[in-house]
Short mmCIF file of C-alpha atoms in Angstrom, two decimals:
data_model
loop_
_atom_site.label_atom_id
_atom_site.label_comp_id
_atom_site.label_asym_id
_atom_site.label_seq_id
_atom_site.Cartn_x
_atom_site.Cartn_y
_atom_site.Cartn_z
CA MET A 1213 9.09 -41.25 -3.67
CA LYS A 1214 9.24 -37.96 -5.50
CA GLN A 1215 6.88 -36.45 -7.99
CA LYS A 1216 7.93 -34.00 -10.67
CA VAL A 1217 5.23 -32.28 -12.67
CA GLY A 1218 4.91 -29.77 -15.44
CA ALA A 1219 4.08 -26.47 -15.47
CA ALA A 1220 -10.30 -20.18 6.63
CA LEU A 1221 -6.18 -17.04 10.54
CA LEU A 1222 -3.56 -15.29 12.75
CA ALA A 1223 -0.40 -13.38 11.85
CA ALA A 1224 2.92 -15.04 12.45
CA LEU A 1225 4.22 -14.86 15.97
CA MET A 1226 7.75 -13.50 15.86
CA LEU A 1227 9.70 -15.98 17.97
CA THR A 1228 12.38 -14.28 20.05
CA GLY A 1229 13.43 -17.27 22.13
CA VAL A 1230 14.88 -20.67 21.36
CA PRO A 1231 12.56 -23.57 22.20
CA THR A 1232 13.59 -26.25 24.64
CA ALA A 1233 14.73 -29.55 23.21
CA ALA A 1234 12.03 -32.01 22.21
CA GLY A 1235 11.49 -35.18 24.17
CA ALA A 1236 9.08 -34.51 27.04
CA ALA A 1237 5.56 -35.82 26.54
CA ASP A 1238 2.66 -33.39 26.38
CA PRO A 1239 -0.98 -34.27 27.05
CA GLY A 1240 -1.99 -32.35 23.94
CA VAL A 1241 0.22 -34.58 21.74
CA ALA A 1242 -0.79 -38.24 21.83
CA PRO A 1243 0.94 -40.96 19.76
CA SER A 1244 -1.10 -44.01 18.82
CA THR A 1245 -0.85 -47.23 16.82
CA GLN A 1246 -4.00 -48.56 15.20
CA THR A 1247 -4.90 -51.25 12.70
CA VAL A 1248 -7.03 -49.72 9.95
CA LEU A 1249 -8.18 -51.58 6.82
CA GLY A 1250 -5.51 -54.19 7.46
CA ARG A 1251 -2.64 -51.70 7.85
CA THR A 1252 -0.74 -50.83 11.01
CA VAL A 1253 -1.05 -47.07 11.14
CA GLN A 1254 1.19 -44.82 13.24
CA LEU A 1255 -0.57 -41.65 14.36
CA VAL A 1256 -0.09 -38.56 16.48
CA TYR A 1257 -3.19 -36.73 17.68
CA ILE A 1258 -2.69 -33.02 18.39
CA ASN A 1259 -5.26 -31.15 20.48
CA LEU A 1260 -5.81 -27.86 18.65
CA ASN A 1261 -7.92 -26.60 21.55
CA ASP A 1262 -4.71 -26.29 23.57
CA PRO A 1263 -3.59 -22.64 23.20
CA ASN A 1264 -0.10 -23.58 24.40
CA LEU A 1265 0.59 -25.55 21.22
CA GLU A 1266 1.51 -24.15 17.82
CA VAL A 1267 1.90 -25.80 14.44
CA LYS A 1268 4.54 -24.59 11.99
CA ALA A 1269 5.94 -25.40 8.57
CA VAL A 1270 9.74 -25.42 8.85
CA SER A 1271 12.67 -25.90 6.49
CA ALA A 1272 15.85 -27.91 6.95
CA GLU A 1273 18.68 -25.77 8.30
CA ASN A 1274 16.24 -22.82 7.94
CA LYS A 1275 17.07 -22.68 4.22
CA VAL A 1276 15.02 -23.64 1.19
CA GLY A 1277 16.93 -26.32 -0.71
CA GLU A 1278 18.77 -27.85 2.27
CA THR A 1279 18.01 -31.25 3.78
CA GLU A 1280 18.55 -32.79 7.20
CA PRO A 1281 17.31 -35.75 9.26
CA LEU A 1282 13.71 -35.33 10.40
CA SER A 1283 14.74 -35.97 14.02
CA ALA A 1284 17.40 -33.23 13.85
CA LEU A 1285 14.95 -30.79 12.29
CA ALA A 1286 12.41 -31.63 14.99
CA THR A 1287 14.89 -31.27 17.84
CA ARG A 1288 16.21 -27.97 16.53
CA ASN A 1289 12.65 -26.60 16.48
CA GLY A 1290 11.73 -27.95 19.91
CA ALA A 1291 9.10 -30.18 18.32
CA LEU A 1292 6.84 -32.43 20.36
CA ALA A 1293 5.86 -34.04 17.07
CA ALA A 1294 6.91 -33.75 13.43
CA ILE A 1295 5.95 -35.22 10.09
CA ASN A 1296 7.77 -34.97 6.77
CA GLY A 1297 6.63 -32.24 4.39
CA GLY A 1298 5.94 -32.11 0.68
CA TYR A 1299 7.60 -33.44 -2.46
CA PHE A 1300 11.15 -32.50 -3.48
CA ASN A 1301 13.95 -33.39 -5.87
CA ALA A 1302 15.39 -36.17 -3.73
CA TYR A 1303 17.68 -37.52 -6.43
CA SER A 1304 19.18 -34.24 -7.62
CA ASP A 1305 19.34 -30.85 -5.93
CA GLY A 1306 17.03 -31.31 -2.93
CA GLN A 1307 14.75 -28.46 -3.93
CA PRO A 1308 11.13 -28.59 -2.75
CA LEU A 1309 8.37 -28.67 -5.34
CA THR A 1310 5.37 -27.47 -3.35
CA VAL A 1311 4.19 -24.55 -1.22
CA VAL A 1312 6.10 -23.77 1.96
CA ARG A 1313 4.93 -20.80 4.03
CA THR A 1314 6.52 -20.10 7.41
CA ASN A 1315 5.36 -17.36 9.79
CA GLY A 1316 3.48 -15.59 7.03
CA LYS A 1317 6.29 -15.69 4.49
CA PHE A 1318 6.09 -17.76 1.31
CA VAL A 1319 9.61 -19.19 1.34
CA HIS A 1320 8.78 -21.43 -1.63
CA ASN A 1321 5.80 -21.62 -3.94
CA GLY A 1322 4.51 -24.63 -5.79
CA SER A 1323 2.34 -24.97 -8.85
CA PHE A 1324 0.69 -28.31 -8.07
CA GLY A 1325 -0.80 -30.35 -5.27
CA ALA A 1326 -3.03 -29.64 -2.31
CA VAL A 1327 -1.99 -27.66 0.75
CA PHE A 1328 -2.30 -28.00 4.51
CA GLY A 1329 -2.24 -24.70 6.35
CA ILE A 1330 -2.83 -23.42 9.85
CA ASN A 1331 -2.82 -20.13 11.70
CA ALA A 1332 -1.58 -19.34 15.17
CA LEU A 1333 -5.15 -19.61 16.43
CA ASN A 1334 -4.82 -23.24 15.36
CA LYS A 1335 -7.51 -22.97 12.69
CA PRO A 1336 -6.59 -25.42 9.89
CA PHE A 1337 -6.86 -25.01 6.13
CA PHE A 1338 -7.01 -27.77 3.51
CA GLY A 1339 -7.37 -27.16 -0.21
CA ARG A 1340 -5.97 -27.01 -3.71
CA MET A 1341 -4.42 -23.69 -4.66
CA TYR A 1342 -2.35 -22.38 -7.54
CA PRO A 1343 0.01 -19.38 -7.50
CA THR A 1344 0.57 -16.26 -9.51
CA ILE A 1345 3.58 -14.03 -8.87
CA GLU A 1346 3.26 -10.46 -10.11
CA GLY A 1347 5.76 -7.63 -9.84
CA SER A 1348 5.95 -3.88 -10.29
CA THR A 1349 8.63 -1.28 -10.95
CA GLY A 1350 8.56 2.43 -10.37
CA GLY A 1351 5.34 2.11 -8.39
CA SER A 1352 3.49 0.83 -11.46
CA TRP A 1353 1.75 -2.52 -11.85
CA SER A 1354 0.84 -1.90 -15.49
CA TRP A 1355 2.70 -2.53 -18.75
CA PRO A 1356 5.51 -1.81 -19.46
CA ASN A 1357 6.50 -1.67 -15.79
CA ASN A 1358 4.95 -4.92 -14.58
CA TRP A 1359 6.56 -8.34 -14.65
CA THR A 1360 5.85 -11.92 -13.60
CA ALA A 1361 7.93 -14.74 -12.12
CA TRP A 1362 7.73 -18.50 -12.22
CA GLY A 1363 8.65 -19.14 -8.63
CA ILE A 1364 10.16 -18.04 -5.33
CA ASN A 1365 13.39 -19.63 -4.14
CA HIS A 1366 13.47 -22.22 -6.90
CA TYR A 1367 16.31 -22.71 -9.37
CA TYR A 1368 15.03 -23.70 -12.82
CA ASP A 1369 16.90 -25.57 -15.51
CA ASN A 1370 15.05 -23.59 -18.13
CA ALA A 1371 16.30 -20.58 -20.10
CA SER A 1372 12.79 -19.09 -20.18
CA ALA A 1373 12.37 -19.00 -16.41
CA ILE A 1374 12.09 -15.88 -14.27
CA SER A 1375 12.70 -16.56 -10.60
CA ILE A 1376 12.87 -14.66 -7.31
CA LEU A 1377 15.55 -15.62 -4.79
CA THR A 1378 15.41 -14.37 -1.20
CA PRO A 1379 17.80 -14.84 1.73
CA ASP A 1380 15.70 -17.90 2.68
CA ALA A 1381 17.14 -19.82 -0.28
CA LYS A 1382 20.26 -21.95 -0.32
CA LYS A 1383 22.53 -20.07 -2.70
CA ARG A 1384 23.41 -21.78 -5.94
CA THR A 1385 25.29 -20.37 -8.91
CA LEU A 1386 23.09 -18.64 -11.48
CA PRO A 1387 23.77 -19.20 -15.21
CA ALA A 1388 26.19 -16.72 -16.79
CA SER A 1389 23.85 -16.44 -19.79
CA GLY A 1390 21.10 -14.89 -17.67
CA LYS A 1391 20.54 -11.46 -16.21
CA THR A 1392 20.03 -10.71 -12.51
CA VAL A 1393 18.31 -7.72 -10.90
CA VAL A 1394 19.32 -6.94 -7.32
CA VAL A 1395 16.62 -5.31 -5.16
CA GLN A 1396 17.59 -3.91 -1.76
CA ASN A 1397 15.15 -2.24 0.63
CA GLY A 1398 12.59 -2.14 -2.16
CA VAL A 1399 14.87 -0.36 -4.66
CA VAL A 1400 16.86 -1.74 -7.60
CA SER A 1401 20.52 -1.42 -6.62
CA LYS A 1402 22.14 -3.01 -9.66
CA ILE A 1403 21.54 -5.16 -12.72
CA VAL A 1404 24.24 -7.68 -13.67
CA SER A 1405 24.87 -10.50 -16.08
CA GLY A 1406 24.98 -13.95 -14.56
CA ASP A 1407 25.46 -14.61 -10.88
CA THR A 1408 25.58 -12.37 -7.82
CA ALA A 1409 24.97 -12.66 -4.07
CA ILE A 1410 21.48 -12.53 -2.57
CA PRO A 1411 21.28 -9.35 -0.48
CA ALA A 1412 20.35 -9.78 3.17
CA ASN A 1413 17.91 -6.86 2.90
CA GLY A 1414 16.26 -7.78 -0.38
CA TYR A 1415 16.11 -10.34 -3.16
CA LEU A 1416 17.22 -11.22 -6.69
CA VAL A 1417 15.10 -11.47 -9.81
CA HIS A 1418 16.86 -13.75 -12.28
CA PHE A 1419 15.98 -13.85 -15.99
CA GLY A 1420 16.95 -16.82 -18.14
CA ALA A 1421 18.76 -16.39 -21.44
CA ASN A 1422 15.54 -16.59 -23.46
CA VAL A 1423 13.77 -13.81 -21.54
CA LEU A 1424 16.48 -11.19 -21.06
CA SER A 1425 14.25 -8.48 -22.52
CA SER A 1426 11.85 -8.90 -19.60
CA ALA A 1427 14.50 -7.33 -17.37
CA ASN A 1428 14.03 -4.05 -19.26
CA ALA A 1429 11.20 -3.17 -16.87
CA PHE A 1430 13.85 -2.53 -14.19
CA SER A 1431 16.07 0.52 -13.78
CA VAL A 1432 18.66 1.16 -11.11
CA GLY A 1433 17.29 3.50 -8.44
CA GLU A 1434 13.63 2.65 -9.12
CA GLN A 1435 11.27 0.97 -6.69
CA ALA A 1436 10.45 -2.70 -7.25
CA SER A 1437 8.11 -5.08 -5.49
CA TYR A 1438 6.22 -8.32 -5.99
CA LYS A 1439 3.25 -10.20 -4.59
CA ILE A 1440 2.15 -13.80 -4.64
CA SER A 1441 -1.55 -14.62 -4.87
CA TYR A 1442 -3.39 -17.91 -5.07
CA ARG A 1443 -6.44 -19.16 -6.88
CA SER A 1444 -8.51 -22.28 -6.43
CA SER A 1445 -8.70 -25.02 -9.03
CA ALA A 1446 -11.83 -23.22 -10.28
CA GLY A 1447 -9.78 -20.06 -10.84
CA LYS A 1448 -11.29 -18.09 -7.95
CA PRO A 1449 -9.02 -15.90 -5.76
CA MET A 1450 -8.19 -17.40 -2.37
CA ASN A 1451 -7.64 -15.23 0.68
CA VAL A 1452 -4.81 -16.77 2.70
CA ASP A 1453 -3.71 -13.61 4.50
CA ALA A 1454 -4.08 -15.19 7.93
CA VAL A 1455 -2.89 -18.73 7.17
CA GLY A 1456 0.64 -18.13 8.34
CA ASN A 1457 2.04 -21.64 8.01
CA MET A 1458 1.46 -23.88 4.99
CA MET A 1459 2.92 -27.06 3.61
CA GLY A 1460 2.08 -28.28 0.14
CA GLY A 1461 1.78 -31.96 -0.65
CA GLY A 1462 -1.04 -33.81 -2.29
CA PRO A 1463 -3.22 -35.18 -3.37
CA LEU A 1464 -6.17 -33.95 -1.32
CA LEU A 1465 -7.58 -37.13 0.21
CA VAL A 1466 -10.70 -36.18 2.16
CA SER A 1467 -12.76 -32.98 2.13
CA GLY A 1468 -15.89 -32.41 4.18
CA GLY A 1469 -15.78 -36.05 5.28
CA ALA A 1470 -15.88 -37.37 1.69
CA VAL A 1471 -13.09 -39.07 -0.26
CA VAL A 1472 -12.03 -36.71 -3.06
CA VAL A 1473 -8.66 -38.12 -4.13
CA ASP A 1474 -7.85 -37.16 -7.74
CA PRO A 1475 -4.11 -36.95 -8.48
CA ALA A 1476 -4.58 -35.92 -12.10
CA ALA A 1477 -6.67 -32.90 -11.03
CA GLU A 1478 -3.65 -31.69 -9.06
CA LYS A 1479 -1.27 -32.12 -12.03
CA PHE A 1480 0.41 -35.29 -10.77
CA THR A 1481 1.71 -37.39 -13.66
CA ASP A 1482 4.05 -39.94 -12.06
CA PRO A 1483 2.48 -43.45 -11.95
CA LYS A 1484 3.71 -43.71 -8.36
CA GLN A 1485 0.98 -41.22 -7.53
CA THR A 1486 -1.64 -41.85 -10.20
CA SER A 1487 -1.67 -45.66 -10.27
CA ARG A 1488 -4.01 -47.66 -8.06
CA ASP A 1489 -1.41 -50.43 -7.93
CA SER A 1490 1.61 -48.35 -6.81
CA ARG A 1491 1.98 -48.88 -3.06
CA SER A 1492 4.44 -47.59 -0.52
CA THR A 1493 4.55 -46.06 2.95
CA ARG A 1494 2.59 -42.82 2.72
CA THR A 1495 1.88 -39.96 5.10
CA PHE A 1496 -1.03 -37.62 5.60
CA ILE A 1497 -2.08 -34.67 7.72
CA GLY A 1498 -5.74 -34.67 8.71
CA TRP A 1499 -8.28 -32.95 10.92
CA ARG A 1500 -11.19 -34.40 12.88
CA SER A 1501 -14.38 -32.68 13.93
CA ASP A 1502 -13.30 -32.85 17.59
CA ASN A 1503 -10.56 -30.35 16.61
CA ARG A 1504 -7.74 -32.87 16.63
CA LEU A 1505 -5.01 -32.50 14.05
CA VAL A 1506 -3.62 -35.87 12.99
CA PHE A 1507 -0.19 -36.82 11.65
CA ALA A 1508 -0.16 -40.35 10.23
CA THR A 1509 2.03 -42.82 8.34
CA VAL A 1510 0.44 -45.80 6.59
CA PRO A 1511 2.45 -48.68 5.07
CA ASN A 1512 1.84 -50.40 1.75
CA VAL A 1513 -0.92 -48.21 0.29
CA SER A 1514 -1.68 -46.39 -2.94
CA VAL A 1515 -2.90 -42.80 -2.68
CA TYR A 1516 -6.44 -44.10 -3.19
CA GLU A 1517 -6.09 -46.57 -0.33
CA LEU A 1518 -4.49 -43.83 1.78
CA ALA A 1519 -7.66 -41.78 1.31
CA ASP A 1520 -9.75 -44.77 2.43
CA VAL A 1521 -7.64 -45.10 5.58
CA ALA A 1522 -8.03 -41.38 6.34
CA LYS A 1523 -11.79 -41.72 5.86
CA ALA A 1524 -11.91 -44.77 8.15
CA LEU A 1525 -10.09 -42.74 10.80
CA ASN A 1526 -12.95 -40.21 10.70
CA MET A 1527 -10.95 -37.43 9.12
CA THR A 1528 -13.07 -34.48 8.04
CA HIS A 1529 -10.19 -33.19 5.91
CA ALA A 1530 -6.89 -34.81 4.95
CA VAL A 1531 -4.05 -34.23 2.51
CA GLY A 1532 -1.16 -36.49 1.59
CA MET A 1533 2.47 -35.53 2.05
CA ASP A 1534 5.63 -36.99 0.51
CA SER A 1535 5.98 -40.76 0.69
CA GLY A 1536 8.31 -43.71 0.21
CA ALA A 1537 11.74 -43.25 1.77
CA THR A 1538 10.84 -39.71 2.83
CA ALA A 1539 7.90 -40.84 4.98
CA GLY A 1540 8.67 -40.10 8.63
CA LEU A 1541 6.82 -39.51 11.86
CA TYR A 1542 8.40 -38.31 15.10
CA ALA A 1543 6.92 -37.76 18.56
CA ASN A 1544 8.18 -37.14 22.08
CA GLY A 1545 11.83 -37.58 21.20
CA SER A 1546 11.81 -40.66 18.96
CA TYR A 1547 10.67 -41.98 15.61
CA LEU A 1548 7.35 -43.73 15.17
CA THR A 1549 8.21 -44.15 11.48
CA THR A 1550 11.85 -43.72 10.52
CA PRO A 1551 12.46 -42.07 7.13
CA GLY A 1552 15.05 -43.53 4.79
CA ARG A 1553 16.49 -40.19 3.75
CA GLU A 1554 16.93 -36.61 4.91
CA VAL A 1555 14.03 -34.23 4.35
CA PRO A 1556 13.87 -30.61 3.11
CA ASN A 1557 11.01 -29.53 5.37
CA ALA A 1558 8.44 -30.69 7.89
CA VAL A 1559 5.32 -29.73 9.80
CA VAL A 1560 6.06 -29.57 13.52
CA VAL A 1561 4.05 -29.16 16.72
CA ARG A 1562 5.75 -27.36 19.58
CA LYS A 1563 5.07 -25.42 22.72
CA ARG A 1564 4.16 -21.85 21.95
CA ASP A 1565 7.05 -19.66 22.99
CA ALA A 1566 6.09 -17.53 25.99
CA SER A 1567 8.01 -14.60 24.48
CA SER A 1568 6.08 -14.71 21.20
CA VAL A 1569 4.73 -11.33 20.20
CA ASN A 1570 2.55 -10.10 17.38
CA MET A 1571 4.67 -7.38 15.84
CA SER A 1572 1.95 -5.88 13.64
CA GLY A 1573 -0.72 -5.76 16.33
CA TYR A 1574 -3.03 -7.84 14.11
CA VAL A 1575 -3.32 -11.59 13.82
CA ASP A 1576 -3.62 -11.50 10.03
CA VAL A 1577 -0.92 -9.00 8.99
CA PHE A 1578 2.52 -10.53 8.60
CA GLN A 1579 5.75 -8.62 8.45
CA ASP A 1580 6.27 -9.35 4.77
CA HIS A 1581 2.81 -8.05 3.80
CA TYR A 1582 3.15 -5.17 1.37
CA ALA A 1583 1.03 -2.90 3.61
CA TYR A 1584 2.58 -4.03 6.89
CA GLN A 1585 4.28 -0.75 7.79
CA ALA A 1586 1.33 1.42 6.79
CA ILE A 1587 -1.07 -0.75 8.78
CA ALA A 1588 1.23 -0.70 11.81
CA ASN A 1589 1.58 3.10 11.53
CA LEU A 1590 -2.17 3.63 11.39
CA LYS A 1591 -2.77 1.33 14.33
CA GLN A 1592 -0.18 3.19 16.39
CA LYS A 1593 -1.89 6.47 15.54
CA GLY A 1594 -5.31 5.07 16.45
CA VAL A 1595 -6.65 5.51 12.92
CA MET A 1596 -7.49 1.93 11.94
CA GLY A 1597 -8.14 -0.46 14.79
CA GLY A 1598 -9.37 -3.54 13.00
CA GLU A 1599 -11.89 -5.95 14.45
CA VAL A 1600 -11.62 -7.79 17.75
CA VAL A 1601 -12.77 -11.40 17.77
CA GLY A 1602 -12.49 -12.93 21.21
CA THR A 1603 -9.04 -11.91 22.41
CA SER A 1604 -7.58 -11.48 18.91
CA ARG A 1605 -7.50 -8.45 16.65
CA PHE A 1606 -7.94 -8.84 12.89
CA PHE A 1607 -7.26 -6.22 10.23
CA ASN A 1608 -8.80 -8.15 7.31
CA PRO A 1609 -6.42 -6.62 4.75
CA SER A 1610 -8.12 -8.13 1.70
CA LYS A 1611 -11.62 -7.20 2.83
CA THR A 1612 -13.50 -4.51 0.93
CA MET A 1613 -13.79 -1.19 2.76
CA THR A 1614 -17.25 0.31 3.22
CA ARG A 1615 -18.28 3.94 3.12
CA ALA A 1616 -18.97 3.83 6.86
CA GLU A 1617 -15.49 2.47 7.57
CA LEU A 1618 -13.90 5.10 5.36
CA ALA A 1619 -15.84 7.82 7.18
CA ALA A 1620 -14.54 6.47 10.49
CA VAL A 1621 -10.88 6.33 9.49
CA LEU A 1622 -10.97 9.78 7.86
CA THR A 1623 -12.49 11.25 11.02
CA GLN A 1624 -9.77 9.68 13.14
CA ALA A 1625 -6.92 10.34 10.74
CA PHE A 1626 -7.62 14.04 10.36
CA ALA A 1627 -9.14 14.67 13.83
CA LEU A 1628 -12.40 15.99 12.38
CA PRO A 1629 -14.79 17.74 14.74
CA ALA A 1630 -18.35 16.56 15.20
CA GLY A 1631 -20.82 17.61 12.55
CA GLN A 1632 -24.46 17.37 11.58
CA HIS A 1633 -26.25 15.24 9.00
CA ALA A 1634 -29.78 14.28 7.97
CA PHE A 1635 -29.10 10.74 6.76
CA ARG A 1636 -31.91 8.45 7.90
CA ASP A 1637 -29.81 5.31 7.36
CA ALA A 1638 -26.99 6.64 9.56
CA LYS A 1639 -29.08 7.77 12.52
CA GLY A 1640 -28.37 5.46 15.44
CA ALA A 1641 -25.84 3.43 13.44
CA TRP A 1642 -22.32 2.85 14.75
CA TYR A 1643 -21.01 5.33 12.19
CA ASP A 1644 -23.57 8.05 12.97
CA SER A 1645 -21.05 10.58 14.31
CA PHE A 1646 -18.46 9.74 11.64
CA ALA A 1647 -20.94 10.42 8.84
CA GLY A 1648 -21.66 13.84 10.35
CA ALA A 1649 -17.96 14.64 10.69
CA VAL A 1650 -16.90 13.79 7.13
CA VAL A 1651 -19.92 15.44 5.51
CA SER A 1652 -19.53 18.65 7.55
CA ALA A 1653 -15.83 18.71 6.65
CA GLY A 1654 -16.67 18.37 2.97
CA TYR A 1655 -14.67 15.15 2.63
CA MET A 1656 -17.59 12.87 1.73
CA ALA A 1657 -21.18 13.33 0.57
CA GLY A 1658 -24.26 11.17 0.81
CA TYR A 1659 -26.14 9.59 -2.07
CA SER A 1660 -28.88 12.07 -1.30
CA ALA A 1661 -29.88 14.44 1.47
CA THR A 1662 -31.26 11.52 3.45
CA GLU A 1663 -29.12 8.52 2.44
CA PHE A 1664 -25.43 7.98 3.25
CA GLY A 1665 -25.06 4.36 2.10
CA GLY A 1666 -22.68 3.38 4.86
CA ASN A 1667 -22.75 -0.34 4.15
CA ASP A 1668 -21.84 0.05 0.48
CA ALA A 1669 -18.28 -0.60 -0.67
CA VAL A 1670 -16.11 2.32 -1.75
CA THR A 1671 -14.27 2.16 -5.05
CA GLU A 1672 -10.64 2.89 -5.67
CA GLU A 1673 -11.40 6.11 -7.55
CA GLN A 1674 -13.64 7.31 -4.71
CA VAL A 1675 -10.84 6.85 -2.18
CA ILE A 1676 -8.30 8.57 -4.42
CA ALA A 1677 -10.64 11.48 -5.15
CA ILE A 1678 -11.39 12.04 -1.47
CA LEU A 1679 -7.72 11.92 -0.44
CA ALA A 1680 -6.73 14.27 -3.27
CA ARG A 1681 -9.27 16.84 -2.08
CA ILE A 1682 -8.04 16.49 1.51
CA LEU A 1683 -4.42 17.05 0.46
CA ALA A 1684 -5.46 20.09 -1.58
CA LYS A 1685 -7.24 21.57 1.46
CA HIS A 1686 -4.05 21.11 3.45
CA GLY A 1687 -1.95 22.85 0.82
CA VAL A 1688 -0.07 19.87 -0.59
CA PRO A 1689 1.44 21.06 -3.90
CA ALA A 1690 0.46 19.39 -7.17
CA THR A 1691 3.75 19.84 -9.00
CA GLN A 1692 4.68 16.33 -10.11
CA LYS A 1693 4.36 15.15 -13.67
CA ASP A 1694 0.90 14.03 -14.72
CA LEU A 1695 0.52 10.53 -16.18
CA TRP A 1696 -1.62 8.75 -18.68
CA LEU A 1697 -3.53 5.98 -16.92
CA GLN A 1698 -4.01 2.60 -18.52
CA ASN A 1699 -7.33 2.31 -16.67
CA PRO A 1700 -9.06 5.72 -16.88
CA PRO A 1701 -11.35 6.85 -14.05
CA SER A 1702 -14.99 7.86 -14.35
CA SER A 1703 -15.59 11.33 -15.73
CA TRP A 1704 -16.65 12.70 -12.33
CA ALA A 1705 -13.38 11.50 -10.72
CA GLU A 1706 -10.95 12.28 -13.54
CA LYS A 1707 -9.93 15.73 -12.29
CA ASP A 1708 -9.31 14.54 -8.73
CA VAL A 1709 -7.46 11.40 -9.80
CA HIS A 1710 -5.04 13.40 -11.92
CA LEU A 1711 -4.69 15.85 -9.05
CA ALA A 1712 -3.63 12.89 -6.88
CA ILE A 1713 -1.02 11.93 -9.47
CA LYS A 1714 0.42 15.43 -9.45
CA GLN A 1715 0.40 15.42 -5.63
CA GLY A 1716 2.51 12.25 -5.64
CA LEU A 1717 -0.26 10.22 -4.03
CA LEU A 1718 -0.86 7.92 -6.98
CA VAL A 1719 1.31 6.47 -9.74
CA ASP A 1720 -0.99 3.87 -11.20
CA ALA A 1721 -1.12 1.46 -8.28
CA PHE A 1722 -3.72 0.99 -5.61
CA GLY A 1723 -2.00 -0.99 -2.89
CA ASP A 1724 -0.39 -4.01 -4.51
CA LYS A 1725 -2.01 -3.98 -7.93
CA ALA A 1726 -2.73 -1.76 -10.89
CA PHE A 1727 -5.16 1.08 -10.21
CA LEU A 1728 -8.61 -0.11 -11.31
CA PRO A 1729 -10.81 2.92 -10.65
CA LYS A 1730 -14.18 1.17 -10.50
CA ASP A 1731 -13.00 -1.81 -8.46
CA GLN A 1732 -13.96 -2.03 -4.82
CA ALA A 1733 -11.17 -0.79 -2.56
CA GLN A 1734 -9.49 -3.22 -0.18
CA ARG A 1735 -8.58 -2.22 3.36
CA ALA A 1736 -4.85 -2.78 2.86
CA GLY A 1737 -4.72 -0.56 -0.22
CA VAL A 1738 -6.62 2.19 1.58
CA ALA A 1739 -4.16 1.91 4.48
CA VAL A 1740 -1.16 2.45 2.20
CA LEU A 1741 -2.64 5.55 0.57
CA LEU A 1742 -4.00 6.98 3.81
CA ASP A 1743 -0.65 6.54 5.53
CA LEU A 1744 1.06 8.34 2.65
CA ALA A 1745 -1.52 11.14 2.65
CA MET A 1746 -1.08 11.69 6.38
CA LYS A 1747 2.70 11.89 5.99
CA LYS A 1748 2.30 14.49 3.26
CA ILE A 1749 0.47 16.82 5.64
CA GLY A 1750 2.69 16.07 8.62
CA LYS A 1751 0.38 13.77 10.57
#
């Protein structure tokens, strides 16, 4: 049954081979039938400790908005096991309604329901999250150059909608009354009325008839970009950089071992989901404390009873997926529960492809991350090496950068010679030599003659001021037009910030958001600016 509603870690492995056909049993994937609270429950237990297994969110025919039989989708993906995904418009256009993220790319975003996610280290994620899509033009994330969108790869029957369509979407005709911006390779290539093709190397931004003026932020030849961010139900930002595969569903059934089912809190309104008396075959994805992922189908239950079943099965976390005729469970080449209709997406378990490679060099930087190329460039040059945990390397793109870390990357980026310092807090610390190098070079200063403050976060204006001074020392001209900034810097940094503007280092963006001078600087934003600064001086 379908529900319409109103308005924590490894980078995606780029699969270069085609998986073998599903069918052979695997000891890490164990089907089971159990009687729980009077229901015959079909389950598949997946051993997440097995590094040869991977879990992915996949779309029918590899297109958002298509449907196909669950068994065909599973076979095409070489799945050892598969379960149907989230809610969709089963009786109309087949479009999904919830989050779908595959290999680090949000191929569809949803505004309701809970989410199951997992990274390629097989660390699961369960939670409620809500999206915001923000865009920029001309390198600016501030008015009048910023814009917002309702969704990604969703066609709205609403003249006030603004939507982004990528090559992952099934192409449908756009209304002639709307306006469509074509972005290719990050640059606006044309702006047309009505429909046009989705470019293979970009995306469309479509504006409904009631919001045509919002397209005025775009000009042909200008840069354009967008980002999608998520917040919790409490409104707090959620860092999902490393959760490369996600499937939205809902409601959240169990969290921390406790039943938490609350459909209304997740914006469900259909009585099929909110009523305690509405029963059907329902599915859930859960996780046990022995690190087993569980796919399950349960007949003749309400969502509240489904949560009780998940609890009785000792789930630490569990979230419901689509139900009714869509409910399907597949393992080792055959159905355990046969769905009554085709599905738009699924969560599958498969053998990890031996030819899988991490293209970015980090387990939490996906190819569609706004700073991907800058981060990859800096890694190749040995400037930013991230953090090694076990056998995996993390970049932590959303993490705040410290003064010690900035000293280290500046030393490596500009090949600074060793220097001297008298900072008591740096003596013997891992950044001891880096503090001496940047201070002797005149790139950074301590809080005092004896205190460097290496563990403190750097702010955006501090990073910009330092890079502007470095470019000036290397003779980078400051000939570009100066700009008024919506968010002015501190008085001490004003001269250097405007120097950076005239050097072409800064428009009014720091990474993927508007420049907020006093905000703490994130590693990804620093990487983008540092990469640009190095290019400007030929490094």
